[in-house]
Amino acid sequence: MNYITRRSTLRACGIAALSSLAGCSTLSRGGSDTELPSYERLDVTPVYVADGADLTTPTEIETVTATSNADLLVLPDDTDTDAEQAVEWLIEDRVIALLGERAETTWLSWAQSDAFTDVFGAEGHADSEPDPSLVVSAKIDLRTTTSRYSWGSEPSNRDVLNALDESLVAIENKSSAE
């Protein structure tokens, strides 16, 4: 008489489980790690990432090597770019993103400069709590708009890229509304 043993039951279950996976190259983990990111504006915007900015861009995002070819400039928080240069880029309708722990400090130093107030007035001086690690600024008409992003810890590349895309979409919407 044939008895069903635990070993034969486990073997049958194992074969059934493996058969259902046959042909799959990887198991889907679900969530955002396996999905390719998609961007509404970032993947159609020429991006300059300065040396020292802690950001890696995927190949879908066009990166340029000269600031003059970029519509979005990603700078480290300790950039040596002065307020006059930042104002010039904003006047040229470029978007500036400062990335790092001192991003807001750099932005406020520019916003409080004579070069900035001569062009845009005394706007843009708000201080955020907690200090943002990404500050994105653009000119809309005769004013600037600024988005600030904070994360509980060091932001991932994906966090920063999503925030940049979100900012570009918001800037485009504000520009078309005015």
Short mmCIF file of N, CA and C in Angstrom, two decimals:
data_model
loop_
_atom_site.label_atom_id
_atom_site.label_comp_id
_atom_site.label_asym_id
_atom_site.label_seq_id
_atom_site.Cartn_x
_atom_site.Cartn_y
_atom_site.Cartn_z
N MET A 1 0.83 -1.16 0.00
CA MET A 1 0.00 0.00 0.00
C MET A 1 0.88 1.24 0.00
N ASN A 2 0.53 2.23 -0.84
CA ASN A 2 1.30 3.47 -0.93
C ASN A 2 0.77 4.49 0.06
N TYR A 3 1.68 4.96 0.89
CA TYR A 3 1.33 6.00 1.84
C TYR A 3 1.92 7.31 1.36
N ILE A 4 1.22 8.38 1.62
CA ILE A 4 1.75 9.71 1.28
C ILE A 4 2.64 10.15 2.43
N THR A 5 3.90 10.35 2.09
CA THR A 5 4.86 10.76 3.12
C THR A 5 5.02 12.27 3.09
N ARG A 6 5.56 12.74 4.16
CA ARG A 6 5.81 14.18 4.24
C ARG A 6 6.79 14.60 3.15
N ARG A 7 7.78 13.78 2.86
CA ARG A 7 8.77 14.08 1.84
C ARG A 7 8.12 14.20 0.46
N SER A 8 7.24 13.31 0.10
CA SER A 8 6.60 13.38 -1.22
C SER A 8 5.65 14.57 -1.30
N THR A 9 5.01 14.92 -0.20
CA THR A 9 4.14 16.10 -0.19
C THR A 9 4.96 17.36 -0.39
N LEU A 10 6.07 17.49 0.30
CA LEU A 10 6.94 18.67 0.15
C LEU A 10 7.50 18.76 -1.26
N ARG A 11 7.88 17.61 -1.83
CA ARG A 11 8.41 17.60 -3.18
C ARG A 11 7.34 18.07 -4.17
N ALA A 12 6.13 17.61 -4.03
CA ALA A 12 5.03 18.00 -4.92
C ALA A 12 4.75 19.50 -4.80
N CYS A 13 4.74 20.00 -3.57
CA CYS A 13 4.50 21.44 -3.37
C CYS A 13 5.64 22.27 -3.95
N GLY A 14 6.86 21.81 -3.77
CA GLY A 14 8.02 22.52 -4.31
C GLY A 14 8.00 22.56 -5.82
N ILE A 15 7.66 21.45 -6.45
CA ILE A 15 7.58 21.40 -7.91
C ILE A 15 6.48 22.32 -8.40
N ALA A 16 5.35 22.34 -7.72
CA ALA A 16 4.24 23.21 -8.12
C ALA A 16 4.64 24.68 -8.00
N ALA A 17 5.31 25.02 -6.92
CA ALA A 17 5.73 26.41 -6.73
C ALA A 17 6.75 26.83 -7.78
N LEU A 18 7.72 25.99 -8.06
CA LEU A 18 8.74 26.33 -9.06
C LEU A 18 8.16 26.35 -10.46
N SER A 19 7.20 25.51 -10.73
CA SER A 19 6.57 25.49 -12.06
C SER A 19 5.85 26.80 -12.33
N SER A 20 5.26 27.38 -11.29
CA SER A 20 4.54 28.64 -11.49
C SER A 20 5.49 29.79 -11.78
N LEU A 21 6.76 29.63 -11.41
CA LEU A 21 7.75 30.68 -11.65
C LEU A 21 8.57 30.44 -12.91
N ALA A 22 8.37 29.34 -13.57
CA ALA A 22 9.17 29.02 -14.76
C ALA A 22 9.01 30.12 -15.79
N GLY A 23 10.12 30.56 -16.33
CA GLY A 23 10.10 31.61 -17.34
C GLY A 23 10.22 33.01 -16.77
N CYS A 24 10.10 33.16 -15.48
CA CYS A 24 10.25 34.48 -14.88
C CYS A 24 11.73 34.74 -14.63
N SER A 25 12.21 35.87 -15.07
CA SER A 25 13.62 36.17 -14.86
C SER A 25 13.87 36.73 -13.47
N THR A 26 12.90 37.46 -12.94
CA THR A 26 13.04 37.98 -11.58
C THR A 26 11.69 37.99 -10.92
N LEU A 27 11.71 37.95 -9.64
CA LEU A 27 10.47 38.09 -8.89
C LEU A 27 10.18 39.56 -8.72
N SER A 28 8.97 39.97 -8.94
CA SER A 28 8.59 41.35 -8.73
C SER A 28 8.52 41.62 -7.23
N ARG A 29 9.21 42.65 -6.80
CA ARG A 29 9.17 43.01 -5.40
C ARG A 29 8.03 43.96 -5.13
N GLY A 30 7.39 44.43 -6.20
CA GLY A 30 6.33 45.41 -6.01
C GLY A 30 6.93 46.72 -5.55
N GLY A 31 6.17 47.76 -5.58
CA GLY A 31 6.68 49.03 -5.10
C GLY A 31 7.56 49.71 -6.13
N SER A 32 8.21 50.76 -5.68
CA SER A 32 8.91 51.64 -6.60
C SER A 32 10.30 51.18 -7.01
N ASP A 33 10.89 50.20 -6.31
CA ASP A 33 12.25 49.80 -6.65
C ASP A 33 12.34 49.13 -8.01
N THR A 34 11.29 48.44 -8.43
CA THR A 34 11.36 47.71 -9.69
C THR A 34 10.76 48.50 -10.85
N GLU A 35 10.03 49.54 -10.55
CA GLU A 35 9.39 50.32 -11.59
C GLU A 35 10.38 51.34 -12.15
N LEU A 36 10.34 51.52 -13.45
CA LEU A 36 11.15 52.58 -14.04
C LEU A 36 10.47 53.91 -13.75
N PRO A 37 11.23 54.89 -13.30
CA PRO A 37 10.61 56.18 -13.01
C PRO A 37 10.15 56.85 -14.29
N SER A 38 9.07 57.58 -14.18
CA SER A 38 8.63 58.37 -15.32
C SER A 38 8.44 59.80 -14.82
N TYR A 39 8.79 60.73 -15.66
CA TYR A 39 8.76 62.13 -15.28
C TYR A 39 7.92 62.90 -16.29
N GLU A 40 7.21 63.88 -15.77
CA GLU A 40 6.36 64.69 -16.64
C GLU A 40 7.18 65.77 -17.35
N ARG A 41 8.12 66.39 -16.66
CA ARG A 41 8.91 67.48 -17.25
C ARG A 41 10.41 67.21 -17.23
N LEU A 42 10.89 66.48 -16.25
CA LEU A 42 12.33 66.33 -16.05
C LEU A 42 13.01 65.64 -17.23
N ASP A 43 12.33 64.70 -17.86
CA ASP A 43 12.97 63.97 -18.95
C ASP A 43 12.91 64.72 -20.28
N VAL A 44 12.35 65.93 -20.30
CA VAL A 44 12.37 66.77 -21.50
C VAL A 44 13.04 68.11 -21.22
N THR A 45 13.75 68.20 -20.11
CA THR A 45 14.42 69.43 -19.69
C THR A 45 15.93 69.19 -19.65
N PRO A 46 16.71 69.99 -20.39
CA PRO A 46 18.18 69.85 -20.29
C PRO A 46 18.66 70.24 -18.89
N VAL A 47 19.41 69.34 -18.27
CA VAL A 47 19.82 69.50 -16.87
C VAL A 47 21.34 69.59 -16.79
N TYR A 48 21.81 70.58 -16.05
CA TYR A 48 23.23 70.69 -15.72
C TYR A 48 23.37 70.31 -14.25
N VAL A 49 24.21 69.33 -13.97
CA VAL A 49 24.49 68.93 -12.59
C VAL A 49 25.94 69.31 -12.30
N ALA A 50 26.12 70.28 -11.43
CA ALA A 50 27.46 70.79 -11.11
C ALA A 50 28.26 69.76 -10.33
N ASP A 51 29.58 69.86 -10.47
CA ASP A 51 30.47 69.04 -9.64
C ASP A 51 30.15 69.36 -8.18
N GLY A 52 30.09 68.35 -7.38
CA GLY A 52 29.80 68.53 -5.97
C GLY A 52 28.34 68.34 -5.61
N ALA A 53 27.46 68.38 -6.61
CA ALA A 53 26.04 68.11 -6.35
C ALA A 53 25.86 66.60 -6.29
N ASP A 54 25.31 66.12 -5.21
CA ASP A 54 25.19 64.67 -4.98
C ASP A 54 23.93 64.16 -5.67
N LEU A 55 24.00 64.04 -7.00
CA LEU A 55 22.86 63.58 -7.78
C LEU A 55 23.35 62.81 -9.00
N THR A 56 22.77 61.66 -9.20
CA THR A 56 23.04 60.86 -10.39
C THR A 56 21.76 60.82 -11.20
N THR A 57 21.86 61.13 -12.47
CA THR A 57 20.67 61.15 -13.32
C THR A 57 20.63 59.91 -14.21
N PRO A 58 19.44 59.35 -14.40
CA PRO A 58 19.32 58.21 -15.31
C PRO A 58 19.49 58.68 -16.76
N THR A 59 19.72 57.74 -17.64
CA THR A 59 19.98 58.08 -19.04
C THR A 59 18.78 58.74 -19.72
N GLU A 60 17.58 58.55 -19.18
CA GLU A 60 16.39 59.17 -19.78
C GLU A 60 16.40 60.69 -19.63
N ILE A 61 17.19 61.19 -18.70
CA ILE A 61 17.25 62.63 -18.46
C ILE A 61 18.44 63.20 -19.21
N GLU A 62 18.17 64.21 -20.03
CA GLU A 62 19.23 64.84 -20.82
C GLU A 62 20.09 65.71 -19.91
N THR A 63 21.36 65.36 -19.80
CA THR A 63 22.28 66.20 -19.03
C THR A 63 23.22 66.91 -20.00
N VAL A 64 23.58 68.12 -19.63
CA VAL A 64 24.47 68.93 -20.46
C VAL A 64 25.69 69.30 -19.62
N THR A 65 26.77 69.63 -20.31
CA THR A 65 28.02 69.92 -19.62
C THR A 65 28.27 71.41 -19.43
N ALA A 66 27.45 72.24 -20.03
CA ALA A 66 27.63 73.69 -19.90
C ALA A 66 26.35 74.32 -19.34
N THR A 67 26.52 75.24 -18.43
CA THR A 67 25.35 75.91 -17.84
C THR A 67 24.54 76.64 -18.90
N SER A 68 25.20 77.11 -19.94
CA SER A 68 24.49 77.86 -20.98
C SER A 68 23.52 77.00 -21.78
N ASN A 69 23.67 75.68 -21.71
CA ASN A 69 22.78 74.77 -22.44
C ASN A 69 21.67 74.19 -21.58
N ALA A 70 21.61 74.58 -20.32
CA ALA A 70 20.67 73.97 -19.37
C ALA A 70 19.47 74.86 -19.09
N ASP A 71 18.33 74.20 -18.89
CA ASP A 71 17.14 74.89 -18.40
C ASP A 71 16.97 74.68 -16.90
N LEU A 72 17.62 73.64 -16.37
CA LEU A 72 17.63 73.36 -14.94
C LEU A 72 19.08 73.20 -14.51
N LEU A 73 19.48 73.99 -13.52
CA LEU A 73 20.84 73.91 -13.00
C LEU A 73 20.79 73.37 -11.58
N VAL A 74 21.42 72.23 -11.36
CA VAL A 74 21.47 71.62 -10.03
C VAL A 74 22.86 71.91 -9.46
N LEU A 75 22.87 72.67 -8.37
CA LEU A 75 24.12 73.11 -7.76
C LEU A 75 24.24 72.57 -6.35
N PRO A 76 25.47 72.34 -5.88
CA PRO A 76 25.63 71.92 -4.49
C PRO A 76 25.34 73.10 -3.56
N ASP A 77 24.99 72.80 -2.33
CA ASP A 77 24.67 73.85 -1.38
C ASP A 77 25.84 74.78 -1.08
N ASP A 78 27.06 74.30 -1.29
CA ASP A 78 28.24 75.13 -1.03
C ASP A 78 28.83 75.68 -2.33
N THR A 79 27.99 75.94 -3.29
CA THR A 79 28.43 76.43 -4.60
C THR A 79 29.19 77.74 -4.46
N ASP A 80 30.11 77.96 -5.39
CA ASP A 80 30.80 79.25 -5.42
C ASP A 80 30.10 80.22 -6.36
N THR A 81 28.93 79.85 -6.85
CA THR A 81 28.12 80.75 -7.68
C THR A 81 27.65 81.91 -6.82
N ASP A 82 27.83 83.13 -7.33
CA ASP A 82 27.42 84.29 -6.55
C ASP A 82 25.99 84.71 -6.91
N ALA A 83 25.47 85.65 -6.15
CA ALA A 83 24.09 86.11 -6.33
C ALA A 83 23.88 86.73 -7.71
N GLU A 84 24.88 87.44 -8.23
CA GLU A 84 24.74 88.07 -9.54
C GLU A 84 24.53 87.01 -10.63
N GLN A 85 25.29 85.93 -10.57
CA GLN A 85 25.14 84.86 -11.55
C GLN A 85 23.78 84.18 -11.40
N ALA A 86 23.36 83.95 -10.16
CA ALA A 86 22.05 83.32 -9.93
C ALA A 86 20.93 84.19 -10.49
N VAL A 87 21.00 85.49 -10.26
CA VAL A 87 20.00 86.41 -10.79
C VAL A 87 20.00 86.38 -12.31
N GLU A 88 21.18 86.35 -12.91
CA GLU A 88 21.27 86.29 -14.37
C GLU A 88 20.58 85.03 -14.91
N TRP A 89 20.83 83.89 -14.27
CA TRP A 89 20.19 82.64 -14.71
C TRP A 89 18.67 82.73 -14.56
N LEU A 90 18.21 83.30 -13.45
CA LEU A 90 16.76 83.43 -13.25
C LEU A 90 16.15 84.35 -14.30
N ILE A 91 16.82 85.45 -14.61
CA ILE A 91 16.33 86.36 -15.65
C ILE A 91 16.23 85.65 -16.99
N GLU A 92 17.15 84.73 -17.26
CA GLU A 92 17.15 83.96 -18.50
C GLU A 92 16.16 82.80 -18.47
N ASP A 93 15.28 82.79 -17.48
CA ASP A 93 14.25 81.75 -17.31
C ASP A 93 14.82 80.36 -17.08
N ARG A 94 15.92 80.29 -16.38
CA ARG A 94 16.47 79.00 -15.98
C ARG A 94 16.01 78.70 -14.55
N VAL A 95 15.88 77.45 -14.25
CA VAL A 95 15.49 77.01 -12.92
C VAL A 95 16.76 76.62 -12.17
N ILE A 96 16.87 77.07 -10.93
CA ILE A 96 18.04 76.76 -10.11
C ILE A 96 17.61 75.86 -8.95
N ALA A 97 18.35 74.78 -8.77
CA ALA A 97 18.11 73.88 -7.64
C ALA A 97 19.39 73.79 -6.81
N LEU A 98 19.27 74.07 -5.54
CA LEU A 98 20.39 73.94 -4.60
C LEU A 98 20.15 72.67 -3.79
N LEU A 99 21.16 71.81 -3.77
CA LEU A 99 21.02 70.50 -3.13
C LEU A 99 22.05 70.32 -2.03
N GLY A 100 21.59 70.04 -0.82
CA GLY A 100 22.48 69.78 0.30
C GLY A 100 21.95 70.41 1.58
N GLU A 101 22.63 70.13 2.67
CA GLU A 101 22.18 70.58 3.99
C GLU A 101 22.08 72.10 4.12
N ARG A 102 22.92 72.83 3.41
CA ARG A 102 22.93 74.29 3.51
C ARG A 102 22.27 74.96 2.31
N ALA A 103 21.38 74.25 1.63
CA ALA A 103 20.73 74.80 0.44
C ALA A 103 19.97 76.08 0.76
N GLU A 104 19.23 76.07 1.85
CA GLU A 104 18.44 77.26 2.19
C GLU A 104 19.34 78.43 2.58
N THR A 105 20.42 78.17 3.27
CA THR A 105 21.35 79.23 3.65
C THR A 105 21.91 79.92 2.41
N THR A 106 22.28 79.13 1.42
CA THR A 106 22.80 79.71 0.17
C THR A 106 21.71 80.50 -0.53
N TRP A 107 20.50 79.93 -0.61
CA TRP A 107 19.39 80.63 -1.27
C TRP A 107 19.11 81.97 -0.57
N LEU A 108 19.04 81.96 0.75
CA LEU A 108 18.75 83.19 1.48
C LEU A 108 19.84 84.23 1.29
N SER A 109 21.09 83.80 1.19
CA SER A 109 22.17 84.77 0.96
C SER A 109 22.00 85.43 -0.41
N TRP A 110 21.55 84.67 -1.39
CA TRP A 110 21.28 85.26 -2.71
C TRP A 110 20.06 86.18 -2.64
N ALA A 111 18.97 85.71 -2.03
CA ALA A 111 17.71 86.45 -2.00
C ALA A 111 17.84 87.76 -1.22
N GLN A 112 18.78 87.84 -0.30
CA GLN A 112 18.96 89.05 0.48
C GLN A 112 20.04 89.96 -0.10
N SER A 113 20.60 89.58 -1.23
CA SER A 113 21.67 90.39 -1.85
C SER A 113 21.09 91.59 -2.59
N ASP A 114 21.92 92.59 -2.80
CA ASP A 114 21.51 93.76 -3.57
C ASP A 114 21.16 93.37 -5.00
N ALA A 115 21.93 92.47 -5.59
CA ALA A 115 21.67 92.04 -6.97
C ALA A 115 20.26 91.46 -7.10
N PHE A 116 19.85 90.69 -6.12
CA PHE A 116 18.53 90.06 -6.15
C PHE A 116 17.43 91.09 -5.92
N THR A 117 17.57 91.91 -4.87
CA THR A 117 16.51 92.87 -4.56
C THR A 117 16.38 93.95 -5.62
N ASP A 118 17.46 94.27 -6.33
CA ASP A 118 17.38 95.24 -7.42
C ASP A 118 16.47 94.74 -8.54
N VAL A 119 16.44 93.44 -8.76
CA VAL A 119 15.66 92.86 -9.87
C VAL A 119 14.29 92.37 -9.40
N PHE A 120 14.26 91.67 -8.28
CA PHE A 120 13.03 90.99 -7.86
C PHE A 120 12.36 91.61 -6.64
N GLY A 121 12.95 92.61 -6.04
CA GLY A 121 12.40 93.18 -4.83
C GLY A 121 12.82 92.37 -3.62
N ALA A 122 12.13 92.60 -2.53
CA ALA A 122 12.52 91.98 -1.26
C ALA A 122 11.73 90.70 -0.98
N GLU A 123 11.44 89.92 -2.00
CA GLU A 123 10.71 88.66 -1.80
C GLU A 123 11.69 87.50 -1.74
N GLY A 124 11.21 86.37 -1.22
CA GLY A 124 12.02 85.16 -1.22
C GLY A 124 12.87 84.97 0.01
N HIS A 125 12.52 85.67 1.10
CA HIS A 125 13.36 85.59 2.29
C HIS A 125 12.83 84.64 3.35
N ALA A 126 11.82 83.87 3.07
CA ALA A 126 11.23 82.98 4.08
C ALA A 126 12.21 81.91 4.52
N ASP A 127 12.19 81.64 5.82
CA ASP A 127 13.04 80.61 6.41
C ASP A 127 12.15 79.43 6.75
N SER A 128 12.60 78.23 6.44
CA SER A 128 11.79 77.02 6.66
C SER A 128 12.30 76.22 7.84
N GLU A 129 11.40 75.51 8.47
CA GLU A 129 11.75 74.55 9.52
C GLU A 129 11.08 73.24 9.19
N PRO A 130 11.74 72.16 9.11
CA PRO A 130 13.18 72.01 9.20
C PRO A 130 13.85 72.57 7.95
N ASP A 131 15.14 72.80 8.06
CA ASP A 131 15.87 73.32 6.91
C ASP A 131 15.77 72.34 5.75
N PRO A 132 15.39 72.83 4.59
CA PRO A 132 15.27 71.94 3.43
C PRO A 132 16.64 71.54 2.89
N SER A 133 16.69 70.37 2.29
CA SER A 133 17.94 69.95 1.65
C SER A 133 17.86 70.11 0.14
N LEU A 134 16.73 70.61 -0.35
CA LEU A 134 16.59 70.95 -1.77
C LEU A 134 15.75 72.21 -1.86
N VAL A 135 16.30 73.23 -2.52
CA VAL A 135 15.58 74.47 -2.77
C VAL A 135 15.59 74.69 -4.28
N VAL A 136 14.40 74.83 -4.85
CA VAL A 136 14.25 75.01 -6.29
C VAL A 136 13.62 76.37 -6.53
N SER A 137 14.23 77.18 -7.38
CA SER A 137 13.74 78.53 -7.61
C SER A 137 13.67 78.84 -9.10
N ALA A 138 12.67 79.65 -9.45
CA ALA A 138 12.50 80.07 -10.84
C ALA A 138 11.84 81.45 -10.85
N LYS A 139 11.96 82.12 -11.98
CA LYS A 139 11.32 83.42 -12.18
C LYS A 139 10.01 83.20 -12.91
N ILE A 140 8.97 83.83 -12.38
CA ILE A 140 7.68 83.85 -13.05
C ILE A 140 7.27 85.32 -13.10
N ASP A 141 7.14 85.83 -14.30
CA ASP A 141 6.93 87.26 -14.51
C ASP A 141 8.05 88.04 -13.85
N LEU A 142 7.74 88.92 -12.91
CA LEU A 142 8.77 89.73 -12.27
C LEU A 142 9.07 89.27 -10.85
N ARG A 143 8.63 88.06 -10.50
CA ARG A 143 8.85 87.52 -9.16
C ARG A 143 9.57 86.19 -9.25
N THR A 144 9.99 85.71 -8.09
CA THR A 144 10.54 84.36 -8.03
C THR A 144 9.58 83.48 -7.25
N THR A 145 9.61 82.21 -7.58
CA THR A 145 8.87 81.21 -6.82
C THR A 145 9.89 80.19 -6.33
N THR A 146 9.70 79.73 -5.12
CA THR A 146 10.67 78.82 -4.52
C THR A 146 9.94 77.64 -3.90
N SER A 147 10.44 76.45 -4.18
CA SER A 147 9.94 75.22 -3.55
C SER A 147 11.05 74.68 -2.67
N ARG A 148 10.67 74.24 -1.49
CA ARG A 148 11.64 73.70 -0.54
C ARG A 148 11.23 72.28 -0.18
N TYR A 149 12.21 71.39 -0.14
CA TYR A 149 11.94 69.98 0.16
C TYR A 149 12.84 69.51 1.30
N SER A 150 12.21 68.84 2.26
CA SER A 150 12.92 68.25 3.39
C SER A 150 12.54 66.78 3.48
N TRP A 151 13.49 65.98 3.86
CA TRP A 151 13.26 64.56 4.10
C TRP A 151 13.76 64.26 5.49
N GLY A 152 13.25 63.21 6.09
CA GLY A 152 13.66 62.84 7.44
C GLY A 152 15.12 62.44 7.53
N SER A 153 15.65 61.96 6.44
CA SER A 153 17.05 61.55 6.39
C SER A 153 17.62 62.00 5.05
N GLU A 154 18.78 61.52 4.73
CA GLU A 154 19.40 61.85 3.44
C GLU A 154 18.46 61.40 2.31
N PRO A 155 18.08 62.31 1.41
CA PRO A 155 17.16 61.90 0.34
C PRO A 155 17.84 60.97 -0.65
N SER A 156 17.07 60.06 -1.18
CA SER A 156 17.60 59.17 -2.22
C SER A 156 17.62 59.94 -3.54
N ASN A 157 18.33 59.40 -4.51
CA ASN A 157 18.34 59.98 -5.85
C ASN A 157 16.92 60.13 -6.36
N ARG A 158 16.13 59.07 -6.18
CA ARG A 158 14.74 59.08 -6.66
C ARG A 158 13.94 60.19 -5.98
N ASP A 159 14.14 60.40 -4.67
CA ASP A 159 13.44 61.48 -3.96
C ASP A 159 13.75 62.82 -4.61
N VAL A 160 15.02 63.07 -4.86
CA VAL A 160 15.44 64.36 -5.43
C VAL A 160 14.90 64.51 -6.85
N LEU A 161 15.01 63.48 -7.67
CA LEU A 161 14.52 63.56 -9.04
C LEU A 161 13.01 63.79 -9.08
N ASN A 162 12.27 63.11 -8.22
CA ASN A 162 10.82 63.32 -8.16
C ASN A 162 10.48 64.74 -7.72
N ALA A 163 11.22 65.26 -6.75
CA ALA A 163 11.00 66.63 -6.29
C ALA A 163 11.32 67.64 -7.39
N LEU A 164 12.40 67.41 -8.13
CA LEU A 164 12.74 68.30 -9.24
C LEU A 164 11.64 68.28 -10.30
N ASP A 165 11.15 67.09 -10.63
CA ASP A 165 10.08 66.99 -11.62
C ASP A 165 8.82 67.69 -11.12
N GLU A 166 8.48 67.47 -9.87
CA GLU A 166 7.31 68.13 -9.28
C GLU A 166 7.45 69.65 -9.36
N SER A 167 8.64 70.16 -9.08
CA SER A 167 8.88 71.60 -9.14
C SER A 167 8.74 72.12 -10.56
N LEU A 168 9.30 71.41 -11.52
CA LEU A 168 9.20 71.84 -12.92
C LEU A 168 7.75 71.88 -13.38
N VAL A 169 6.96 70.91 -12.97
CA VAL A 169 5.53 70.90 -13.33
C VAL A 169 4.83 72.09 -12.68
N ALA A 170 5.10 72.35 -11.41
CA ALA A 170 4.47 73.47 -10.72
C ALA A 170 4.87 74.81 -11.35
N ILE A 171 6.13 74.94 -11.72
CA ILE A 171 6.60 76.18 -12.37
C ILE A 171 5.89 76.36 -13.71
N GLU A 172 5.80 75.30 -14.48
CA GLU A 172 5.11 75.38 -15.77
C GLU A 172 3.64 75.77 -15.58
N ASN A 173 2.99 75.19 -14.59
CA ASN A 173 1.58 75.52 -14.33
C ASN A 173 1.41 76.97 -13.89
N LYS A 174 2.31 77.45 -13.04
CA LYS A 174 2.24 78.84 -12.59
C LYS A 174 2.52 79.79 -13.75
N SER A 175 3.48 79.44 -14.60
CA SER A 175 3.83 80.29 -15.74
C SER A 175 2.68 80.40 -16.72
N SER A 176 2.01 79.29 -16.98
CA SER A 176 0.92 79.31 -17.95
C SER A 176 -0.33 79.98 -17.38
N ALA A 177 -0.45 80.03 -16.05
CA ALA A 177 -1.61 80.66 -15.42
C ALA A 177 -1.48 82.18 -15.40
N GLU A 178 -0.26 82.67 -15.47
CA GLU A 178 -0.06 84.13 -15.39
C GLU A 178 0.13 84.75 -16.73
#
